[in-house]
Short mmCIF file of N, CA and C in Angstrom, two decimals:
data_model
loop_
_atom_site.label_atom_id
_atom_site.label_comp_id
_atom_site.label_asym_id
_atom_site.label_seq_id
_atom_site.Cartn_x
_atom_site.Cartn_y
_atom_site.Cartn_z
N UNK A 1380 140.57 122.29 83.68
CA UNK A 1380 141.72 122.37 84.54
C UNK A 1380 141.79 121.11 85.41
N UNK A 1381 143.16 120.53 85.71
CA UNK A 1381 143.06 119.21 86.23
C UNK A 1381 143.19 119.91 88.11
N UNK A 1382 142.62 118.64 88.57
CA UNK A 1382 142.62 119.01 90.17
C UNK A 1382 143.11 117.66 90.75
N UNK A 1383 143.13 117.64 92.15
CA UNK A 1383 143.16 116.68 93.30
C UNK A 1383 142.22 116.66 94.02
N UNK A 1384 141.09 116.31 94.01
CA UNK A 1384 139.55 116.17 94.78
C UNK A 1384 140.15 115.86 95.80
N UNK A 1385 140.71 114.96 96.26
CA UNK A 1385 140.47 113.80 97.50
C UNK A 1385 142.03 113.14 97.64
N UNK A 1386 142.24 113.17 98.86
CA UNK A 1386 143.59 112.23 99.22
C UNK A 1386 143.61 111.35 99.92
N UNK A 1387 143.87 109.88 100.41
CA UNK A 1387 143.58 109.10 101.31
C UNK A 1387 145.15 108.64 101.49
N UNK A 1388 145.23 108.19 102.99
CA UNK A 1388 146.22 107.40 103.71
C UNK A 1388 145.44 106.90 104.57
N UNK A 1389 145.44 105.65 104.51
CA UNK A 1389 144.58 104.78 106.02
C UNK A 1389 145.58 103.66 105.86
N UNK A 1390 145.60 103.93 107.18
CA UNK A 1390 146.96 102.77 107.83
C UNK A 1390 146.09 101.28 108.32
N UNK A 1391 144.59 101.09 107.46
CA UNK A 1391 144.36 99.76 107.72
C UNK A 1391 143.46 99.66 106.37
N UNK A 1392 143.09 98.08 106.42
CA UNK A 1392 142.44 97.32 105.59
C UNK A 1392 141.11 97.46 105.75
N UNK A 1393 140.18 97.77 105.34
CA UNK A 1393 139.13 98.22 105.30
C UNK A 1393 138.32 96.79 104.69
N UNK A 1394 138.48 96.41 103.64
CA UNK A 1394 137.64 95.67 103.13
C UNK A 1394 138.20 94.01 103.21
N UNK A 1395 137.93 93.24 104.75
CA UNK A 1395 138.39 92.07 104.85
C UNK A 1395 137.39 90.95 105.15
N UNK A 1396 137.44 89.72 104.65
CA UNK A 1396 136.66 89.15 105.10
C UNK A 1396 135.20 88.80 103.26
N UNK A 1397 134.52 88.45 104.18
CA UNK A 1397 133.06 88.63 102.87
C UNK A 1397 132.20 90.20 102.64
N UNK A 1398 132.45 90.44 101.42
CA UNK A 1398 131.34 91.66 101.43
C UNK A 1398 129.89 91.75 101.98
N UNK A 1399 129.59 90.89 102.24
CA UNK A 1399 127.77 91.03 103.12
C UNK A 1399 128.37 90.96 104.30
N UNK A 1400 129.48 90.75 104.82
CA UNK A 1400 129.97 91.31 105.89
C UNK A 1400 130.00 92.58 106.59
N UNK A 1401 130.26 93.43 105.41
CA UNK A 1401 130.16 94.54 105.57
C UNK A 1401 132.04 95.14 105.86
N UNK A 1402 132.44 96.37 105.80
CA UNK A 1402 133.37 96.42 105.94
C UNK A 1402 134.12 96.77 107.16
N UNK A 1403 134.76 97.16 107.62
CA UNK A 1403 135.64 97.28 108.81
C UNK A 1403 135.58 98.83 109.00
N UNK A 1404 135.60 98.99 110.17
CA UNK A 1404 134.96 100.74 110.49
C UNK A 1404 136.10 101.70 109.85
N UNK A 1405 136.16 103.03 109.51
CA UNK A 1405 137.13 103.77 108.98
C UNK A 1405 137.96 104.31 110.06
N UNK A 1406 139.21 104.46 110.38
CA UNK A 1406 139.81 105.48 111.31
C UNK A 1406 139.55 106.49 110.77
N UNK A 1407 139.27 107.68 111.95
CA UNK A 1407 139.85 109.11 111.83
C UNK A 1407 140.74 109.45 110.94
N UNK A 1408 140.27 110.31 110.57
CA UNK A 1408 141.52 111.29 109.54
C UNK A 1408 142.05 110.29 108.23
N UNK A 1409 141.12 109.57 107.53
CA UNK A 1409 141.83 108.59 106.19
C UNK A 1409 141.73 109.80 105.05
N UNK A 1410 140.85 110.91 105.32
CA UNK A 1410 140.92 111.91 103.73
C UNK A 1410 141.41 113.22 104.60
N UNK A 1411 142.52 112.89 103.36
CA UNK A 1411 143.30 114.35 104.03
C UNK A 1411 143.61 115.71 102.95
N UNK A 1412 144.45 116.65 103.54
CA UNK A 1412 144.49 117.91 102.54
C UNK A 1412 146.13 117.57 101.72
N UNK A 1413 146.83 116.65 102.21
CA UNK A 1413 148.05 116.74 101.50
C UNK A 1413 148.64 115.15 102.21
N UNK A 1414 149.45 114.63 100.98
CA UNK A 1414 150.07 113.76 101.38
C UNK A 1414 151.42 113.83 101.36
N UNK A 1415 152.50 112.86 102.12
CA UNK A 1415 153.75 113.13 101.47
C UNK A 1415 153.83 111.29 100.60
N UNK A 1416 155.01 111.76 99.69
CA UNK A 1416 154.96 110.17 98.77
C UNK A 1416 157.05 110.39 98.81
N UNK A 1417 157.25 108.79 98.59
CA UNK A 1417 158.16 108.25 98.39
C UNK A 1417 158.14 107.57 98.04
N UNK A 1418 159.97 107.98 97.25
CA UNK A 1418 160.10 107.13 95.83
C UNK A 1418 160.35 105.76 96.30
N UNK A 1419 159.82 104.80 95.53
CA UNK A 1419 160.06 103.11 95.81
C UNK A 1419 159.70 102.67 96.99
N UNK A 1420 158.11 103.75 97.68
CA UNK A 1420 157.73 103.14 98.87
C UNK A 1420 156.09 103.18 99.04
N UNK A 1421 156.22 104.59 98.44
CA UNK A 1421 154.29 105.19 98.87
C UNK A 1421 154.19 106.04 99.02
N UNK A 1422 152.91 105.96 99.65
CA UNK A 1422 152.17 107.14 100.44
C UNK A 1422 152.37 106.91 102.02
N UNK A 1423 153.09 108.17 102.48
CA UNK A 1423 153.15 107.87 104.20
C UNK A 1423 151.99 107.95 104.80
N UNK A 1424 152.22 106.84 106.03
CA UNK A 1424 150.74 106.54 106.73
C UNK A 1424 149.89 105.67 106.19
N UNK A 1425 150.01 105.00 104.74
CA UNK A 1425 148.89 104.44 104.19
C UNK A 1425 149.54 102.89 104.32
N UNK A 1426 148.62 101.99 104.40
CA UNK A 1426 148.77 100.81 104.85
C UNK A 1426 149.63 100.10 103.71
N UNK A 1427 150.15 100.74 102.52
CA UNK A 1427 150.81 99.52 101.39
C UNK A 1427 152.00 100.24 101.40
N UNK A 1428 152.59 101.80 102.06
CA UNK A 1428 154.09 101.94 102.30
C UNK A 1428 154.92 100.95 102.83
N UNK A 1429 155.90 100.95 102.14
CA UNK A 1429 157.14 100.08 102.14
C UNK A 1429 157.14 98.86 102.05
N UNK A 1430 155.64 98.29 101.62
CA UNK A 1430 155.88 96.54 101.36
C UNK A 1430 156.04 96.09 100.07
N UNK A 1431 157.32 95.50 99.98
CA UNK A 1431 157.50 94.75 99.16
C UNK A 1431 156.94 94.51 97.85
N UNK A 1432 155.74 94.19 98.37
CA UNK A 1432 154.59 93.37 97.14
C UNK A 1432 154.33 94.33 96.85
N UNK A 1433 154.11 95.87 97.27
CA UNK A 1433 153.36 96.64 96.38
C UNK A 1433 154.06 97.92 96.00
N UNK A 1434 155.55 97.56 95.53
CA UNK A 1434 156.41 98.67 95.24
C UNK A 1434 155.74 98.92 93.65
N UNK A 1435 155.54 98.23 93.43
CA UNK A 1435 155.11 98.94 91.91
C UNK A 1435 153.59 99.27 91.99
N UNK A 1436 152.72 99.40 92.99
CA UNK A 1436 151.62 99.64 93.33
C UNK A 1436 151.01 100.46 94.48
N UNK A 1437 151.98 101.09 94.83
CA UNK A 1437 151.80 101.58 96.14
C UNK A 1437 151.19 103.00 96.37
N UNK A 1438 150.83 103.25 94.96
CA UNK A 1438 150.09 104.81 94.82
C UNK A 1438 148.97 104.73 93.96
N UNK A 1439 147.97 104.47 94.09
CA UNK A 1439 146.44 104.53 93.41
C UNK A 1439 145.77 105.75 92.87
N UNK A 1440 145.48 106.00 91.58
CA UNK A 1440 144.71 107.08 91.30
C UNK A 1440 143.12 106.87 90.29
N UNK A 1441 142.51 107.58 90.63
CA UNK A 1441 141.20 107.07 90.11
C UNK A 1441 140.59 108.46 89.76
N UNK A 1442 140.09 108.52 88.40
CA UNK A 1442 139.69 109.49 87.84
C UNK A 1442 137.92 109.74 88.55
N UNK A 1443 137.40 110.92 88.62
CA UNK A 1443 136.17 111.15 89.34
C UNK A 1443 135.15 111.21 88.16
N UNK A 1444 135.90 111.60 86.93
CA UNK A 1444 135.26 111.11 85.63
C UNK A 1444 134.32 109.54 85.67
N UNK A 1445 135.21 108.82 86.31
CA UNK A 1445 134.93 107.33 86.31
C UNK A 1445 133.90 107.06 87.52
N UNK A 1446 133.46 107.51 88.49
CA UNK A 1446 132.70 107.20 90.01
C UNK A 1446 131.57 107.46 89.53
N UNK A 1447 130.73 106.65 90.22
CA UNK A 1447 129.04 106.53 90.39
C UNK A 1447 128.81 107.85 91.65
N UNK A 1448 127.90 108.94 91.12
CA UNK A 1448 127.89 109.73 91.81
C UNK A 1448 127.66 109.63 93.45
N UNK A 1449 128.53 110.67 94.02
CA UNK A 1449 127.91 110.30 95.50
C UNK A 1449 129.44 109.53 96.25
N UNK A 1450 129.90 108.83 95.22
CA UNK A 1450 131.10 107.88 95.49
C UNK A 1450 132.24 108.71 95.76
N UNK A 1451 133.09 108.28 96.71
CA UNK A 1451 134.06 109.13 97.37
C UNK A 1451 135.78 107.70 97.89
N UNK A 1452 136.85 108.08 98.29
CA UNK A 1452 138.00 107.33 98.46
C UNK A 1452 137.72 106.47 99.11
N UNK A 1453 136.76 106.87 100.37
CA UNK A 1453 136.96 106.28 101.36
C UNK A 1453 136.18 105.07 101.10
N UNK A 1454 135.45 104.92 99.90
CA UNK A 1454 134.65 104.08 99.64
C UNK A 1454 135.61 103.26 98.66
N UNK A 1455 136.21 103.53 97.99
CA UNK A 1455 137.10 103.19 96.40
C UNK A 1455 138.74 102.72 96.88
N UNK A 1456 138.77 103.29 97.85
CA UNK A 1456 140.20 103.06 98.61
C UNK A 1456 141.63 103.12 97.90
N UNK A 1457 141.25 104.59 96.83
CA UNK A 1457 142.26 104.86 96.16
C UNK A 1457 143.12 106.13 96.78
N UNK A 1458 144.21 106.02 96.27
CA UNK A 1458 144.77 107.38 97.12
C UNK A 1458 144.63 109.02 96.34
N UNK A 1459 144.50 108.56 95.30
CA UNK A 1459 144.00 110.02 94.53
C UNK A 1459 143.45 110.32 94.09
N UNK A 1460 142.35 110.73 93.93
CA UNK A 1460 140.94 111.15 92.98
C UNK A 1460 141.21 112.25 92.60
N UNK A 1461 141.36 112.10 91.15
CA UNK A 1461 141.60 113.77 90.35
C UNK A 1461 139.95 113.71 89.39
N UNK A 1462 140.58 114.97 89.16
CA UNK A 1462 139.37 115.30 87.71
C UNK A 1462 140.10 116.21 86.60
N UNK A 1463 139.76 115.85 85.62
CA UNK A 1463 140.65 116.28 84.28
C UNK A 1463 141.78 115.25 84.05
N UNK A 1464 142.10 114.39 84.70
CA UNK A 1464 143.02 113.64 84.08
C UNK A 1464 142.26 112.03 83.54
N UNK A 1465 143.02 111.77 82.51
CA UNK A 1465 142.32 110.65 82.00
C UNK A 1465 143.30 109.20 82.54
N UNK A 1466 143.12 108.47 83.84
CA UNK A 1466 144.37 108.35 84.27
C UNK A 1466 144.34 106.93 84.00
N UNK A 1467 142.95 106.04 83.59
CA UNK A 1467 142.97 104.67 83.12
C UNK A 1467 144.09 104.89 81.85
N UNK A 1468 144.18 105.90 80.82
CA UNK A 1468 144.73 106.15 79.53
C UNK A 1468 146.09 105.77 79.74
N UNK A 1469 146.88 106.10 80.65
CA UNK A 1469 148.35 105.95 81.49
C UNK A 1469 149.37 104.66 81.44
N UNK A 1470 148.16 103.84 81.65
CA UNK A 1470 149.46 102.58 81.62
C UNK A 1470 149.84 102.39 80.66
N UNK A 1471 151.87 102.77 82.22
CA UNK A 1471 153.28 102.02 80.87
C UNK A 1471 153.95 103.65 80.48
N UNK A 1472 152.98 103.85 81.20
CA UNK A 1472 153.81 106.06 81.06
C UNK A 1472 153.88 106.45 82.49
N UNK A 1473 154.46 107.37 82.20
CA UNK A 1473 155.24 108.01 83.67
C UNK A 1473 154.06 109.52 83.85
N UNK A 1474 153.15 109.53 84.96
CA UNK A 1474 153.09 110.68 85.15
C UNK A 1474 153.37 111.47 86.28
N UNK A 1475 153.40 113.10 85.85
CA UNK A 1475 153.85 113.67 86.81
C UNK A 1475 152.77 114.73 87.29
N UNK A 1476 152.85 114.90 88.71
CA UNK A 1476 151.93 115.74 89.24
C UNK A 1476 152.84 117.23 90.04
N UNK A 1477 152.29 118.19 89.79
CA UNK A 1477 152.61 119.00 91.00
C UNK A 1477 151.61 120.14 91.11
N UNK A 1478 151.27 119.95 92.39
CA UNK A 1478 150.11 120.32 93.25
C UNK A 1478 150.60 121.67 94.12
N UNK A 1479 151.84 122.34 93.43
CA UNK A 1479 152.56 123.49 94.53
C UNK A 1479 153.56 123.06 95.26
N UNK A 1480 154.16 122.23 95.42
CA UNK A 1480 155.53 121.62 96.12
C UNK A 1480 156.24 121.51 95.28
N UNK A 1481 156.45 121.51 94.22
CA UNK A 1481 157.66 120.69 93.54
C UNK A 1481 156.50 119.35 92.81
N UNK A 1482 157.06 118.27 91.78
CA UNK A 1482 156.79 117.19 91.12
C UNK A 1482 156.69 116.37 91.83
N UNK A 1483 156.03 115.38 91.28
CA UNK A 1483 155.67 113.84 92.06
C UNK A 1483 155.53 113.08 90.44
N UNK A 1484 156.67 112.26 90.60
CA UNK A 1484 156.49 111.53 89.33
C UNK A 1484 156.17 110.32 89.83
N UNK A 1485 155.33 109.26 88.64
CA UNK A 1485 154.61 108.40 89.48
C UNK A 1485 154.64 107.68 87.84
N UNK A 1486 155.47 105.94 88.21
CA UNK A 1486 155.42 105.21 87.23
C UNK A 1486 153.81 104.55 86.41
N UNK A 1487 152.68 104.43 86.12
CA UNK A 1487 151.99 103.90 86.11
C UNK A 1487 152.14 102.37 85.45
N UNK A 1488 152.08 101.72 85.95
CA UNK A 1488 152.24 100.50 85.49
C UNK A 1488 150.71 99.57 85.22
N UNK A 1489 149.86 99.65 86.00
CA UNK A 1489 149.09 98.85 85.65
C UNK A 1489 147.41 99.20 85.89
N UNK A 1490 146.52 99.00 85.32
CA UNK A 1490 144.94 98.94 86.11
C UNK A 1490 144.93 98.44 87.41
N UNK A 1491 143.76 99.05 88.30
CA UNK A 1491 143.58 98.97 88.97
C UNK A 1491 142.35 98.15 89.57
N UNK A 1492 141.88 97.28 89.27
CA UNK A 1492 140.42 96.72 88.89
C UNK A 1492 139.15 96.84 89.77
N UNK A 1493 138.10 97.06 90.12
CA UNK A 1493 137.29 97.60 90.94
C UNK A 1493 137.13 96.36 91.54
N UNK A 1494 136.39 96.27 92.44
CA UNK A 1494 136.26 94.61 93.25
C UNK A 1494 134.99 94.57 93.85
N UNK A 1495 134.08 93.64 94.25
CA UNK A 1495 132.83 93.37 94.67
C UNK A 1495 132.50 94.16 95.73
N UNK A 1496 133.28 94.62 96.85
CA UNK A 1496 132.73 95.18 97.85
C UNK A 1496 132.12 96.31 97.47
N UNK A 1497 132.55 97.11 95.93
CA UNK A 1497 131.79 98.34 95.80
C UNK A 1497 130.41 98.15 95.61
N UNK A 1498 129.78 97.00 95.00
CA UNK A 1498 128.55 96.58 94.91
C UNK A 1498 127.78 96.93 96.47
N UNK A 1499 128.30 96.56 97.58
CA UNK A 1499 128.13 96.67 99.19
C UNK A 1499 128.46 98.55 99.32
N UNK A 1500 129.09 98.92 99.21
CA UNK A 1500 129.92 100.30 100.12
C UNK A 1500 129.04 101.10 99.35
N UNK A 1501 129.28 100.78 97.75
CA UNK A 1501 128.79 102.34 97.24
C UNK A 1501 127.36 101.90 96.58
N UNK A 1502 127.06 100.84 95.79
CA UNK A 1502 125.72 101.15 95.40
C UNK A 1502 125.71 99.04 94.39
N UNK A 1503 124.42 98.67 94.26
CA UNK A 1503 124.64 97.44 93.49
C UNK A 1503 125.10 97.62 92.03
N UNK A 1504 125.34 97.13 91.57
CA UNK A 1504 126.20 97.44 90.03
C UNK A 1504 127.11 98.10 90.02
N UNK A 1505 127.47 98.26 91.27
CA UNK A 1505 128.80 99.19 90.81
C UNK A 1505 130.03 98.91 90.70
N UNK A 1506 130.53 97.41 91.27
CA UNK A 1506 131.52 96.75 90.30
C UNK A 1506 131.29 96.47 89.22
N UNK A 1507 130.42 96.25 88.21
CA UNK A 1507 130.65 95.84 87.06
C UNK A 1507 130.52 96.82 86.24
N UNK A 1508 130.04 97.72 86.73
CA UNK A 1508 129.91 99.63 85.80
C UNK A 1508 131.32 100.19 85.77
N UNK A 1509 131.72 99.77 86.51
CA UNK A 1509 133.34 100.38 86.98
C UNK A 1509 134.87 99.60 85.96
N UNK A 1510 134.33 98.22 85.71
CA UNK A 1510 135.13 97.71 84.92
C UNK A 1510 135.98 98.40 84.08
N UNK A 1511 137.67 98.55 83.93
CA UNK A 1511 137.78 99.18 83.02
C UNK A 1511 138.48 100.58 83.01
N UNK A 1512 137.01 101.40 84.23
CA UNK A 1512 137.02 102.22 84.82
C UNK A 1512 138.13 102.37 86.34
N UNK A 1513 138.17 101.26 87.11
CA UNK A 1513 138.60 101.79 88.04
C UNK A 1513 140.14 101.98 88.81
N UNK A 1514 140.79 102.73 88.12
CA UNK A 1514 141.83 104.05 88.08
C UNK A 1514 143.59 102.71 87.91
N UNK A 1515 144.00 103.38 88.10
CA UNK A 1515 145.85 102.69 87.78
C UNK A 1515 146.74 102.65 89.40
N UNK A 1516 147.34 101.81 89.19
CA UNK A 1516 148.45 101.63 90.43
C UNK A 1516 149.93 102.12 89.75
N UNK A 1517 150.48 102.60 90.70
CA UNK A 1517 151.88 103.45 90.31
C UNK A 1517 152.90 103.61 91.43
N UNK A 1518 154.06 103.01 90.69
CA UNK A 1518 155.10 103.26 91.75
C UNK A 1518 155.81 104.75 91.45
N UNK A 1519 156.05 105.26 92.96
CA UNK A 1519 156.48 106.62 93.20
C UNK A 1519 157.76 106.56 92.60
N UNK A 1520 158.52 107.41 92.22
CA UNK A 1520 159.68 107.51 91.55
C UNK A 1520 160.64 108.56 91.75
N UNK A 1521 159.73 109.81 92.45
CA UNK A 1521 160.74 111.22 93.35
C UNK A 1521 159.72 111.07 94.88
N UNK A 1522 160.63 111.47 95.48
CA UNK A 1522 159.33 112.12 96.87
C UNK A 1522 158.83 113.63 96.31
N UNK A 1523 157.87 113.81 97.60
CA UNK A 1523 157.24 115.05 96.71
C UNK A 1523 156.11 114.62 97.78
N UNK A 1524 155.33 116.13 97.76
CA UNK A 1524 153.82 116.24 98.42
C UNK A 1524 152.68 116.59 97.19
N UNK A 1525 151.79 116.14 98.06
CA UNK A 1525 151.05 116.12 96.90
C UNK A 1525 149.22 116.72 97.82
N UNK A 1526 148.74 118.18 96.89
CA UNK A 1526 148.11 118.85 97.80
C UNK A 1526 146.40 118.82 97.16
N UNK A 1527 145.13 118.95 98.06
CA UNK A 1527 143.89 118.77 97.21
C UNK A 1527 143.89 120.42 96.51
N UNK A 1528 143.77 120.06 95.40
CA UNK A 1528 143.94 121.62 94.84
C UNK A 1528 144.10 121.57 93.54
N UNK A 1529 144.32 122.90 92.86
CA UNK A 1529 144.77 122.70 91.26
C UNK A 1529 146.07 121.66 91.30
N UNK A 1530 146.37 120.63 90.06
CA UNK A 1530 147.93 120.36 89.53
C UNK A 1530 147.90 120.46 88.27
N UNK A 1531 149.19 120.85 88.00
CA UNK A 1531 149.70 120.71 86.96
C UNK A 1531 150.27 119.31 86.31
N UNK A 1532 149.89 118.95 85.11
CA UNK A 1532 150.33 117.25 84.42
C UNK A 1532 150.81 117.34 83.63
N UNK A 1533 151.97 116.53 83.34
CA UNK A 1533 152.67 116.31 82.20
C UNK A 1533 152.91 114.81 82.45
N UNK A 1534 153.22 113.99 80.69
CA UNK A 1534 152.89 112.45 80.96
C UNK A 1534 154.28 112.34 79.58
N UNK A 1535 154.90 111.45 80.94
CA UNK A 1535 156.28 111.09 79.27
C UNK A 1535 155.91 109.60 79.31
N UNK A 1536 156.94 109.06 78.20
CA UNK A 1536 156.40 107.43 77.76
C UNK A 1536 157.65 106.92 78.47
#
């Protein structure tokens, strides 16, 4: 059965600067029980709504299939961690989620690529284990909420 583990909105940048830096402290409340999303904008509250550059990227999902155990959003800085969906498989298809509100269709357009700081946050090797692995960027396409819980998936081309 597919689920929604984990939801994130953090209205800042977490990973700036050099990774032996270390990263930038987390606000309060970045994993939550429900998000709301809009079409051709995001996730509300999360730091890549409504810009420009990341209309076709502005919704992150990362399969829990894919994480080094122990590993969690706040570390991966994706906005959706499911399980049962195979969501690297996606790009260039449209999927749709609904979590009990109504649908959330969500363009997938591209990989998402893991980046060095996970080597720092979550464990050493774990950017390059992740290659491949780490989840798709997608522009929103209906509004819609989206809840941690069972969803239902369907994937058109």
């Amino acid at each position: 059965m597919a689920r929604i583990l984990q939801l994130l909105a953090s209205p800042v940048h977490r990973y700036v600067g050099r990774p032996s830096d270390g990263p930038a402290p987390a606000p309060p409340g970045e994993l939550v029980e429900q998000v709301r999303i809009r079409s051709g904008l995001g996730v509300v509250g999360d730091r890549y709504f409504g810009r420009p550059a990341h209309r076709t990227a502005s919704v992150t999902l990362i399969a829990q299939e894919s994480l080094p155990a122990g590993a969690d959003l706040t570390q991966l800085r994706r906005n959706v961690l499911t399980s049962g969906i195979e969501v690297d498989e996606l790009v260039g298809r449209v999927l749709t989620l609904d979590s009990g509100d109504g649908p959330v269709s969500l363009r997938v357009h591209r990989a998402a690529p893991p980046c060095a700081w996970l080597d720092v946050v979550v464990a050493p090797g774990t950017w390059k284990a992740m290659r491949r692995r780490g989840g798709v960027r997608c522009e929103p396409l209906t509004d819609g909420v989206l809840r941690v819980g069972p969803v239902t998936v369907s994937v058109d081309d």
